[in-house]
mmCIF file of C-alpha atoms in Angstrom:
data_model
loop_
_atom_site.group_PDB
_atom_site.id
_atom_site.type_symbol
_atom_site.label_atom_id
_atom_site.label_comp_id
_atom_site.label_asym_id
_atom_site.label_seq_id
_atom_site.Cartn_x
_atom_site.Cartn_y
_atom_site.Cartn_z
ATOM 1 C CA UNK A 54 18.433 -82.080 3.484
ATOM 2 C CA UNK A 55 16.998 -78.644 4.397
ATOM 3 C CA UNK A 56 13.520 -80.345 5.356
ATOM 4 C CA UNK A 57 15.219 -82.843 7.528
ATOM 5 C CA UNK A 58 17.080 -80.058 9.493
ATOM 6 C CA UNK A 59 13.821 -78.020 9.710
ATOM 7 C CA UNK A 60 11.858 -80.845 10.765
ATOM 8 C CA UNK A 61 14.700 -81.726 13.207
ATOM 9 C CA UNK A 62 14.646 -78.069 14.748
ATOM 10 C CA UNK A 63 11.106 -77.832 14.892
ATOM 11 C CA UNK A 64 10.541 -81.635 17.256
ATOM 12 C CA UNK A 65 13.782 -80.342 19.044
ATOM 13 C CA UNK A 66 11.481 -77.182 19.862
ATOM 14 C CA UNK A 67 8.434 -78.910 21.015
ATOM 15 C CA UNK A 68 9.997 -81.426 23.185
ATOM 16 C CA UNK A 69 12.638 -79.579 24.931
ATOM 17 C CA UNK A 70 10.802 -76.376 25.270
ATOM 18 C CA UNK A 71 9.788 -76.447 28.533
ATOM 19 C CA UNK A 72 10.367 -73.086 30.016
ATOM 20 C CA UNK A 73 7.950 -71.563 27.411
ATOM 21 C CA UNK A 74 4.366 -69.601 28.459
ATOM 22 C CA UNK A 75 1.834 -70.305 26.363
ATOM 23 C CA UNK A 76 -0.389 -66.933 26.240
ATOM 24 C CA UNK A 77 -1.721 -65.018 23.539
ATOM 25 C CA UNK A 78 -4.817 -64.208 22.045
ATOM 26 C CA UNK A 79 -4.274 -63.561 18.599
ATOM 27 C CA UNK A 80 -1.797 -65.144 16.357
ATOM 28 C CA UNK A 81 -0.747 -63.905 12.991
ATOM 29 C CA UNK A 82 2.043 -65.208 10.332
ATOM 30 C CA UNK A 83 2.363 -67.444 7.177
ATOM 31 C CA UNK A 84 1.606 -71.098 6.252
ATOM 32 C CA UNK A 85 3.470 -73.457 4.576
ATOM 33 C CA UNK A 86 2.574 -76.577 3.440
ATOM 34 C CA UNK A 87 -0.895 -77.315 2.114
ATOM 35 C CA UNK A 88 -2.771 -75.097 2.621
ATOM 36 C CA UNK A 89 0.262 -72.716 2.551
ATOM 37 C CA UNK A 90 -0.346 -68.525 3.109
ATOM 38 C CA UNK A 91 -1.796 -66.549 5.427
ATOM 39 C CA UNK A 92 -3.127 -68.027 9.306
ATOM 40 C CA UNK A 93 -4.869 -65.979 11.777
ATOM 41 C CA UNK A 94 -5.008 -68.039 15.173
ATOM 42 C CA UNK A 95 -7.484 -66.271 17.744
ATOM 43 C CA UNK A 96 -8.469 -67.788 20.794
ATOM 44 C CA UNK A 97 -12.134 -67.547 22.202
ATOM 45 C CA UNK A 98 -11.964 -69.627 25.784
ATOM 46 C CA UNK A 99 -8.821 -70.349 27.553
ATOM 47 C CA UNK A 100 -8.549 -73.849 25.347
ATOM 48 C CA UNK A 101 -10.724 -73.189 21.869
ATOM 49 C CA UNK A 102 -9.491 -71.149 19.067
ATOM 50 C CA UNK A 103 -10.546 -70.449 15.302
ATOM 51 C CA UNK A 104 -8.084 -70.303 12.854
ATOM 52 C CA UNK A 105 -8.471 -69.001 9.446
ATOM 53 C CA UNK A 106 -6.364 -69.569 6.412
ATOM 54 C CA UNK A 107 -6.364 -67.519 3.000
ATOM 55 C CA UNK A 108 -4.275 -69.422 0.466
ATOM 56 C CA UNK A 109 -3.134 -69.379 -3.233
ATOM 57 C CA UNK A 110 -2.060 -71.246 -5.910
ATOM 58 C CA UNK A 111 -2.935 -73.468 -8.401
ATOM 59 C CA UNK A 112 -4.444 -70.482 -10.477
ATOM 60 C CA UNK A 113 -6.721 -69.795 -7.524
ATOM 61 C CA UNK A 114 -7.239 -68.868 -4.456
ATOM 62 C CA UNK A 115 -8.527 -70.724 -1.170
ATOM 63 C CA UNK A 116 -10.344 -69.952 2.187
ATOM 64 C CA UNK A 117 -10.206 -72.320 5.275
ATOM 65 C CA UNK A 118 -11.757 -71.779 8.652
ATOM 66 C CA UNK A 119 -11.537 -74.107 11.637
ATOM 67 C CA UNK A 120 -12.370 -74.617 15.424
ATOM 68 C CA UNK A 121 -9.577 -76.126 17.491
ATOM 69 C CA UNK A 122 -9.424 -77.284 21.135
ATOM 70 C CA UNK A 123 -6.140 -77.073 22.166
ATOM 71 C CA UNK A 124 -4.439 -79.346 25.591
ATOM 72 C CA UNK A 125 -1.317 -79.212 27.116
ATOM 73 C CA UNK A 126 1.451 -81.527 26.877
ATOM 74 C CA UNK A 127 1.906 -83.271 30.145
ATOM 75 C CA UNK A 128 5.190 -81.497 32.034
ATOM 76 C CA UNK A 129 5.934 -79.744 28.730
ATOM 77 C CA UNK A 130 5.195 -76.291 29.478
ATOM 78 C CA UNK A 131 4.355 -73.477 26.350
ATOM 79 C CA UNK A 132 3.727 -76.901 24.416
ATOM 80 C CA UNK A 133 -0.161 -77.821 23.026
ATOM 81 C CA UNK A 134 -1.405 -80.183 21.287
ATOM 82 C CA UNK A 135 -4.682 -79.894 19.330
ATOM 83 C CA UNK A 136 -7.388 -81.252 17.010
ATOM 84 C CA UNK A 137 -10.776 -79.247 15.299
ATOM 85 C CA UNK A 138 -12.694 -79.211 12.626
ATOM 86 C CA UNK A 139 -13.415 -76.189 9.979
ATOM 87 C CA UNK A 140 -14.102 -76.315 6.125
ATOM 88 C CA UNK A 141 -13.041 -74.841 3.374
ATOM 89 C CA UNK A 142 -13.506 -72.902 -0.334
ATOM 90 C CA UNK A 143 -11.241 -72.868 -2.730
ATOM 91 C CA UNK A 144 -10.586 -72.405 -6.566
ATOM 92 C CA UNK A 145 -8.398 -74.144 -9.253
ATOM 93 C CA UNK A 146 -7.245 -74.146 -12.628
ATOM 94 C CA UNK A 147 -5.912 -77.296 -14.092
ATOM 95 C CA UNK A 148 -3.447 -75.470 -16.405
ATOM 96 C CA UNK A 149 -1.966 -74.406 -13.085
ATOM 97 C CA UNK A 150 -0.963 -77.446 -12.251
ATOM 98 C CA UNK A 151 -3.740 -78.771 -9.951
ATOM 99 C CA UNK A 152 -3.214 -82.373 -9.591
ATOM 100 C CA UNK A 153 -6.793 -82.932 -8.517
ATOM 101 C CA UNK A 154 -7.863 -81.829 -12.516
ATOM 102 C CA UNK A 155 -7.552 -81.991 -15.708
ATOM 103 C CA UNK A 156 -10.171 -80.535 -17.205
ATOM 104 C CA UNK A 157 -9.640 -76.820 -18.621
ATOM 105 C CA UNK A 158 -10.788 -74.038 -17.085
ATOM 106 C CA UNK A 159 -11.359 -73.542 -13.246
ATOM 107 C CA UNK A 160 -13.346 -75.736 -10.671
ATOM 108 C CA UNK A 161 -14.397 -74.481 -7.417
ATOM 109 C CA UNK A 162 -14.001 -76.915 -4.190
ATOM 110 C CA UNK A 163 -16.059 -77.001 -0.795
ATOM 111 C CA UNK A 164 -15.675 -79.583 1.662
ATOM 112 C CA UNK A 165 -14.556 -80.349 5.504
ATOM 113 C CA UNK A 166 -11.226 -80.362 7.005
ATOM 114 C CA UNK A 167 -10.358 -81.982 10.180
ATOM 115 C CA UNK A 168 -6.780 -80.750 11.942
ATOM 116 C CA UNK A 169 -4.109 -82.444 14.840
ATOM 117 C CA UNK A 170 -1.453 -80.761 15.370
ATOM 118 C CA UNK A 171 1.201 -79.243 18.580
ATOM 119 C CA UNK A 172 2.069 -75.404 18.656
ATOM 120 C CA UNK A 173 5.151 -74.116 21.068
ATOM 121 C CA UNK A 174 4.858 -70.771 21.863
ATOM 122 C CA UNK A 175 8.378 -68.833 22.872
ATOM 123 C CA UNK A 176 9.037 -67.643 26.072
ATOM 124 C CA UNK A 177 10.742 -64.511 25.502
ATOM 125 C CA UNK A 178 9.557 -63.619 21.827
ATOM 126 C CA UNK A 179 6.013 -63.191 20.865
ATOM 127 C CA UNK A 180 6.247 -65.969 18.480
ATOM 128 C CA UNK A 181 4.704 -69.808 18.127
ATOM 129 C CA UNK A 182 5.771 -72.272 15.790
ATOM 130 C CA UNK A 183 2.719 -75.066 14.967
ATOM 131 C CA UNK A 184 3.054 -78.293 12.724
ATOM 132 C CA UNK A 185 -0.083 -80.165 11.691
ATOM 133 C CA UNK A 186 -1.972 -82.706 9.608
ATOM 134 C CA UNK A 187 -5.194 -82.100 7.788
ATOM 135 C CA UNK A 188 -7.486 -84.522 6.407
ATOM 136 C CA UNK A 189 -9.532 -82.809 3.866
ATOM 137 C CA UNK A 190 -12.899 -84.489 2.424
ATOM 138 C CA UNK A 191 -13.495 -82.579 -1.055
ATOM 139 C CA UNK A 192 -17.803 -82.600 -1.501
ATOM 140 C CA UNK A 193 -18.025 -80.559 -4.273
ATOM 141 C CA UNK A 194 -17.069 -79.972 -7.257
ATOM 142 C CA UNK A 195 -14.892 -83.199 -7.357
ATOM 143 C CA UNK A 196 -15.417 -85.908 -4.219
ATOM 144 C CA UNK A 197 -12.109 -87.553 -2.525
ATOM 145 C CA UNK A 198 -10.158 -87.312 0.498
ATOM 146 C CA UNK A 199 -6.581 -86.554 0.915
ATOM 147 C CA UNK A 200 -4.059 -85.361 3.583
ATOM 148 C CA UNK A 201 -1.817 -82.576 4.380
ATOM 149 C CA UNK A 202 0.568 -81.043 6.811
ATOM 150 C CA UNK A 203 1.921 -77.935 7.272
ATOM 151 C CA UNK A 204 3.992 -75.400 9.534
ATOM 152 C CA UNK A 205 2.626 -72.164 10.620
ATOM 153 C CA UNK A 206 4.893 -69.445 12.484
ATOM 154 C CA UNK A 207 2.807 -66.384 13.999
ATOM 155 C CA UNK A 208 3.243 -63.507 15.614
ATOM 156 C CA UNK A 209 1.588 -62.901 19.045
ATOM 157 C CA UNK A 210 -0.813 -60.514 20.834
ATOM 158 C CA UNK A 211 -1.306 -60.816 24.320
#
């Protein structure tokens, strides 16, 4: 029920947030979902941003880097949709409930990530909220494709 309320709130903000402005240089905050952890989103141009995510879980850690292109939603100020590509490097241990490995000990994962999502920037507060989907293709140590989703809340700097 809590997830349904949270999802409804996000959809409401994305659909009815027409008075918001969209202007910040860097956002720092937390990301829930997978990968979950600390997220930094930095615009290198008006429409292009790089995002770094440092995550912890399954007895290891991960680093994800993404290059994203942001586009406005027609007639909805303050909301942009984005897409992009990047990569990840992560470690995990099977004994820490890693769903991708039954081998004892740790493993290292390297792969390619995609991202598609939407972001809303609050007009009166220095915060943004985003919701996205990340298809991930692991190339090393095990090869497989899986889909992740997440929500990020960031404090924004002009």
